[in-house]
Tab-separated table of C-alpha atoms in Angstrom:
chain	number	residue	atom	x	y	z
A	5	MET	CA	-92.624	6.243	-19.856
A	6	LEU	CA	-91.025	7.886	-22.883
A	7	VAL	CA	-92.324	11.406	-23.522
A	8	LEU	CA	-91.158	13.300	-26.599
A	9	THR	CA	-91.912	16.873	-27.585
A	10	TYR	CA	-93.341	17.808	-30.984
A	11	ALA	CA	-89.857	18.820	-32.212
A	12	GLU	CA	-88.208	15.692	-30.805
A	13	GLU	CA	-90.714	13.486	-32.624
A	14	ASN	CA	-89.993	15.283	-35.888
A	15	TYR	CA	-86.263	14.747	-35.498
A	16	LEU	CA	-86.658	11.115	-34.510
A	17	LYS	CA	-88.852	10.393	-37.516
A	18	ALA	CA	-86.328	12.104	-39.790
A	19	ILE	CA	-83.485	10.020	-38.332
A	20	TYR	CA	-85.523	6.853	-38.818
A	21	HIS	CA	-86.174	7.654	-42.481
A	22	LEU	CA	-82.634	8.866	-43.260
A	23	SER	CA	-81.164	5.746	-41.660
A	24	GLU	CA	-83.565	3.566	-43.689
A	25	GLY	CA	-85.066	2.076	-40.570
A	26	GLY	CA	-81.850	1.986	-38.586
A	27	GLN	CA	-79.634	0.373	-41.210
A	28	HIS	CA	-77.193	3.284	-41.519
A	29	ASN	CA	-75.593	6.080	-39.545
A	30	VAL	CA	-76.979	9.558	-40.163
A	31	SER	CA	-74.638	12.535	-40.333
A	32	THR	CA	-75.380	15.824	-38.616
A	33	ASN	CA	-75.112	17.595	-41.969
A	34	ASP	CA	-77.681	15.313	-43.605
A	35	LEU	CA	-80.045	15.830	-40.704
A	36	SER	CA	-79.468	19.582	-40.849
A	37	LYS	CA	-80.479	19.605	-44.535
A	38	GLU	CA	-83.531	17.441	-43.862
A	39	MET	CA	-84.726	19.622	-40.987
A	40	LYS	CA	-83.726	22.858	-42.726
A	41	THR	CA	-81.866	24.181	-39.699
A	42	LYS	CA	-78.318	24.957	-38.580
A	43	PRO	CA	-75.937	22.135	-37.552
A	44	ALA	CA	-75.526	23.714	-34.094
A	45	SER	CA	-79.282	23.445	-33.472
A	46	VAL	CA	-79.215	19.846	-34.674
A	47	SER	CA	-76.406	18.995	-32.253
A	48	ASP	CA	-78.401	20.404	-29.340
A	49	MET	CA	-81.408	18.291	-30.281
A	50	LEU	CA	-79.295	15.162	-30.714
A	51	ARG	CA	-77.945	15.547	-27.206
A	52	ARG	CA	-81.507	15.739	-25.894
A	53	LEU	CA	-82.568	12.648	-27.831
A	54	SER	CA	-79.470	10.801	-26.686
A	55	GLU	CA	-80.350	11.552	-23.059
A	56	LYS	CA	-83.763	9.965	-23.687
A	57	GLU	CA	-81.973	6.880	-25.104
A	58	VAL	CA	-83.775	6.916	-28.453
A	59	ILE	CA	-80.539	7.511	-30.377
A	60	ASN	CA	-76.825	6.930	-29.976
A	61	TYR	CA	-74.873	10.092	-30.722
A	62	ARG	CA	-71.170	10.808	-30.774
A	63	LYS	CA	-69.908	14.078	-32.179
A	64	TYR	CA	-68.250	13.629	-35.601
A	65	TYR	CA	-69.405	9.981	-35.773
A	66	GLY	CA	-73.026	10.504	-36.698
A	67	VAL	CA	-76.241	9.159	-35.224
A	68	THR	CA	-77.775	5.701	-34.924
A	69	ILE	CA	-81.290	5.004	-33.736
A	70	THR	CA	-81.826	2.643	-30.792
A	71	GLU	CA	-84.477	-0.077	-30.539
A	72	MET	CA	-86.500	2.183	-28.281
A	73	GLY	CA	-86.105	4.943	-30.842
A	74	LYS	CA	-87.263	2.689	-33.693
A	75	LYS	CA	-90.405	1.726	-31.792
A	76	ALA	CA	-91.209	5.367	-31.079
A	77	ALA	CA	-90.492	6.424	-34.680
A	78	LEU	CA	-92.692	3.649	-36.074
A	79	GLN	CA	-95.609	4.792	-33.944
A	80	ILE	CA	-95.230	8.313	-35.344
A	81	VAL	CA	-95.087	6.908	-38.881
A	82	ARG	CA	-98.161	4.769	-38.123
A	83	LYS	CA	-100.171	7.786	-36.990
A	84	HIS	CA	-99.049	9.875	-39.965
A	85	ARG	CA	-100.059	7.254	-42.520
A	86	LEU	CA	-103.367	6.428	-40.867
A	87	TRP	CA	-104.287	10.100	-40.845
A	88	GLU	CA	-103.390	10.306	-44.543
A	89	VAL	CA	-105.801	7.446	-45.268
A	90	PHE	CA	-108.509	9.177	-43.238
A	91	LEU	CA	-107.996	12.502	-45.007
A	92	VAL	CA	-108.174	10.928	-48.472
A	93	GLU	CA	-110.929	8.377	-47.896
A	94	LYS	CA	-113.210	10.233	-45.496
A	95	LEU	CA	-112.548	13.951	-46.005
A	96	MET	CA	-111.886	13.779	-49.749
A	97	PHE	CA	-108.449	15.385	-49.712
A	98	SER	CA	-106.344	14.602	-52.773
A	99	TRP	CA	-103.139	12.619	-52.201
A	100	ASP	CA	-100.968	15.678	-52.851
A	101	GLU	CA	-102.713	17.667	-50.067
A	102	VAL	CA	-102.467	15.327	-47.098
A	103	HIS	CA	-98.813	15.338	-46.035
A	104	ASP	CA	-98.688	18.683	-44.253
A	105	VAL	CA	-101.983	18.100	-42.443
A	106	ALA	CA	-100.888	14.620	-41.356
A	107	GLU	CA	-97.610	16.138	-40.100
A	108	GLU	CA	-99.680	18.021	-37.527
A	109	LEU	CA	-102.060	15.187	-36.661
A	110	GLU	CA	-99.274	12.637	-36.137
A	111	HIS	CA	-98.344	14.279	-32.820
A	112	ILE	CA	-101.666	13.446	-31.133
A	113	LYS	CA	-100.744	11.292	-28.137
A	114	SER	CA	-103.919	9.260	-27.552
A	115	GLN	CA	-103.219	5.612	-28.409
A	116	LEU	CA	-106.903	4.806	-27.964
A	117	LEU	CA	-107.826	7.358	-30.620
A	118	ILE	CA	-105.298	5.930	-33.073
A	119	GLN	CA	-106.455	2.361	-32.486
A	120	ARG	CA	-110.077	3.369	-33.031
A	121	LEU	CA	-109.057	5.321	-36.140
A	122	ASP	CA	-107.325	2.201	-37.459
A	123	ASP	CA	-110.427	0.082	-36.801
A	124	PHE	CA	-112.723	2.734	-38.294
A	125	LEU	CA	-110.682	2.699	-41.507
A	126	GLY	CA	-110.775	-1.100	-41.712
A	127	ASN	CA	-107.154	-1.607	-40.623
A	128	PRO	CA	-105.539	-0.445	-43.885
A	129	LYS	CA	-102.118	-1.867	-44.766
A	130	TYR	CA	-100.969	0.983	-47.016
A	131	ASP	CA	-101.341	4.756	-47.115
A	132	PRO	CA	-102.525	6.731	-50.188
A	133	HIS	CA	-98.946	6.847	-51.524
A	134	GLY	CA	-98.505	3.091	-51.238
A	135	ASP	CA	-96.297	3.143	-48.132
A	136	PRO	CA	-96.905	0.360	-45.586
A	137	ILE	CA	-98.619	1.300	-42.319
A	138	PRO	CA	-96.950	-0.168	-39.210
A	139	ASP	CA	-99.361	-2.032	-36.943
A	140	GLU	CA	-99.855	-1.214	-33.262
A	141	TYR	CA	-96.777	-3.302	-32.395
A	142	GLY	CA	-94.564	-1.556	-34.944
A	143	ASP	CA	-94.510	-4.466	-37.397
A	144	VAL	CA	-94.358	-3.436	-41.052
A	145	LYS	CA	-95.492	-5.736	-43.834
A	146	SER	CA	-93.592	-4.896	-46.999
A	147	ARG	CA	-94.119	-6.320	-50.467
A	148	PRO	CA	-91.571	-6.808	-53.252
A	149	ARG	CA	-91.548	-3.859	-55.623
A	150	LEU	CA	-89.205	-2.264	-58.113
A	151	PRO	CA	-88.875	1.066	-59.914
A	152	LEU	CA	-90.871	1.245	-63.126
A	153	ASN	CA	-87.759	2.108	-65.157
A	154	GLU	CA	-86.172	-1.252	-64.197
A	155	MET	CA	-88.870	-3.256	-65.965
A	156	GLU	CA	-88.098	-4.625	-69.425
A	157	ILE	CA	-89.963	-4.061	-72.688
A	158	GLN	CA	-93.235	-6.040	-72.791
A	159	GLU	CA	-93.215	-6.625	-69.024
A	160	SER	CA	-96.350	-5.659	-67.117
A	161	GLY	CA	-96.966	-4.526	-63.566
A	162	GLN	CA	-99.174	-2.547	-61.222
A	163	ILE	CA	-98.285	0.781	-59.614
A	164	VAL	CA	-98.245	0.293	-55.832
A	165	ALA	CA	-96.252	3.241	-54.435
A	166	VAL	CA	-94.217	6.341	-55.177
A	167	ARG	CA	-90.750	7.266	-53.938
A	168	ASP	CA	-91.345	10.989	-54.340
A	169	SER	CA	-94.438	12.127	-52.446
A	170	SER	CA	-93.953	15.841	-53.064
A	171	ALA	CA	-97.116	17.681	-54.047
A	172	ALA	CA	-95.657	18.693	-57.423
A	173	PHE	CA	-94.799	15.113	-58.364
A	174	LEU	CA	-98.182	13.771	-57.270
A	175	ARG	CA	-100.003	16.465	-59.225
A	176	TYR	CA	-97.941	15.508	-62.281
A	177	LEU	CA	-98.975	11.860	-61.898
A	178	ASP	CA	-102.621	12.941	-61.593
A	179	LYS	CA	-102.243	14.971	-64.773
A	180	VAL	CA	-100.853	12.083	-66.827
A	181	GLY	CA	-103.167	9.470	-65.279
A	182	ALA	CA	-100.618	7.368	-63.400
A	183	TYR	CA	-102.183	6.414	-60.064
A	184	ILE	CA	-101.824	3.802	-57.320
A	185	GLY	CA	-103.422	0.636	-58.643
A	186	ALA	CA	-102.944	1.463	-62.352
A	187	ARG	CA	-101.805	-1.416	-64.546
A	188	VAL	CA	-98.839	-0.615	-66.754
A	189	LYS	CA	-96.917	-2.268	-69.570
A	190	ILE	CA	-93.549	-1.199	-70.969
A	191	LEU	CA	-93.901	-0.719	-74.729
A	192	ASP	CA	-90.511	0.797	-75.483
A	193	LYS	CA	-87.350	2.222	-73.945
A	194	VAL	CA	-85.294	4.949	-75.595
A	195	GLU	CA	-81.623	3.994	-75.598
A	196	PHE	CA	-80.436	7.613	-75.671
A	197	ASP	CA	-81.948	8.862	-72.408
A	198	GLY	CA	-83.752	5.896	-70.854
A	199	SER	CA	-87.219	7.400	-71.306
A	200	LEU	CA	-90.123	4.996	-71.632
A	201	GLU	CA	-93.318	4.508	-73.600
A	202	ILE	CA	-95.902	2.966	-71.272
A	203	LEU	CA	-99.400	1.591	-71.767
A	204	VAL	CA	-101.676	2.411	-68.812
A	205	ASP	CA	-104.758	0.271	-68.092
A	206	ASN	CA	-104.587	-1.156	-71.629
A	207	LYS	CA	-105.928	2.068	-73.121
A	208	LYS	CA	-103.604	5.048	-72.715
A	209	ASN	CA	-100.053	5.534	-74.000
A	210	LEU	CA	-97.681	7.672	-71.913
A	211	PHE	CA	-94.173	8.881	-72.580
A	212	MET	CA	-92.233	9.190	-69.341
A	213	SER	CA	-88.707	10.267	-68.441
A	214	LYS	CA	-86.315	7.884	-66.722
A	215	ASP	CA	-86.330	10.064	-63.574
A	216	VAL	CA	-90.120	10.070	-63.305
A	217	ALA	CA	-90.330	6.304	-63.902
A	218	GLY	CA	-87.638	5.750	-61.265
A	219	ASN	CA	-89.909	7.374	-58.667
A	220	ILE	CA	-92.822	5.034	-59.421
A	221	LEU	CA	-92.783	1.632	-57.725
A	222	VAL	CA	-94.540	-1.401	-59.166
A	223	ILE	CA	-95.124	-5.069	-58.543
A	224	GLN	CA	-94.636	-7.211	-61.634
A	225	THR	CA	-97.615	-9.126	-62.954
A	226	SER	CA	-95.903	-10.870	-65.849
């Protein structure tokens, strides 16, 4: 039975995300930046994870995640996102407050607890930031979505997720009234800098930079 420490789980989840679910190699330097630690410490951890067969690691060639590693990483992601739903829906945390708390709760080992949590929440498919929640088998149901700034003038859509889940960005979205589920329509695009004028819920006009709009994901409705 695979047993990972708290730190090993954090590294494995980071490798999973940086590799975009195992599609790419991850460099030691990129992982060092993500984990905010020295490359030498990263190398030591990678050797440990390699011994547990959750990654493939060769010095100077980067890291790839194994199938066993993907399954383990997806279970960590599942727990994290379920706890975020619980914190927002049941304990009334705001969506910019939940990440750090869920980072701690995701390391709880009890599979029975997580399954009962999932059932208690009604088996949600997405977390408060719009990210899909893997099921108990590690399957992830994704939906087609595109950055808001890639929509054309007069096209409409619905906000379903955010790329940037930092507290500062989420608080900004709260301030301007752009939330998961909001209906949006592109009224204008500024040729000079790519900024947008957007109609939200058919009642509020927003002016948004290209960078901000690029971090908002939508599904098109027309």
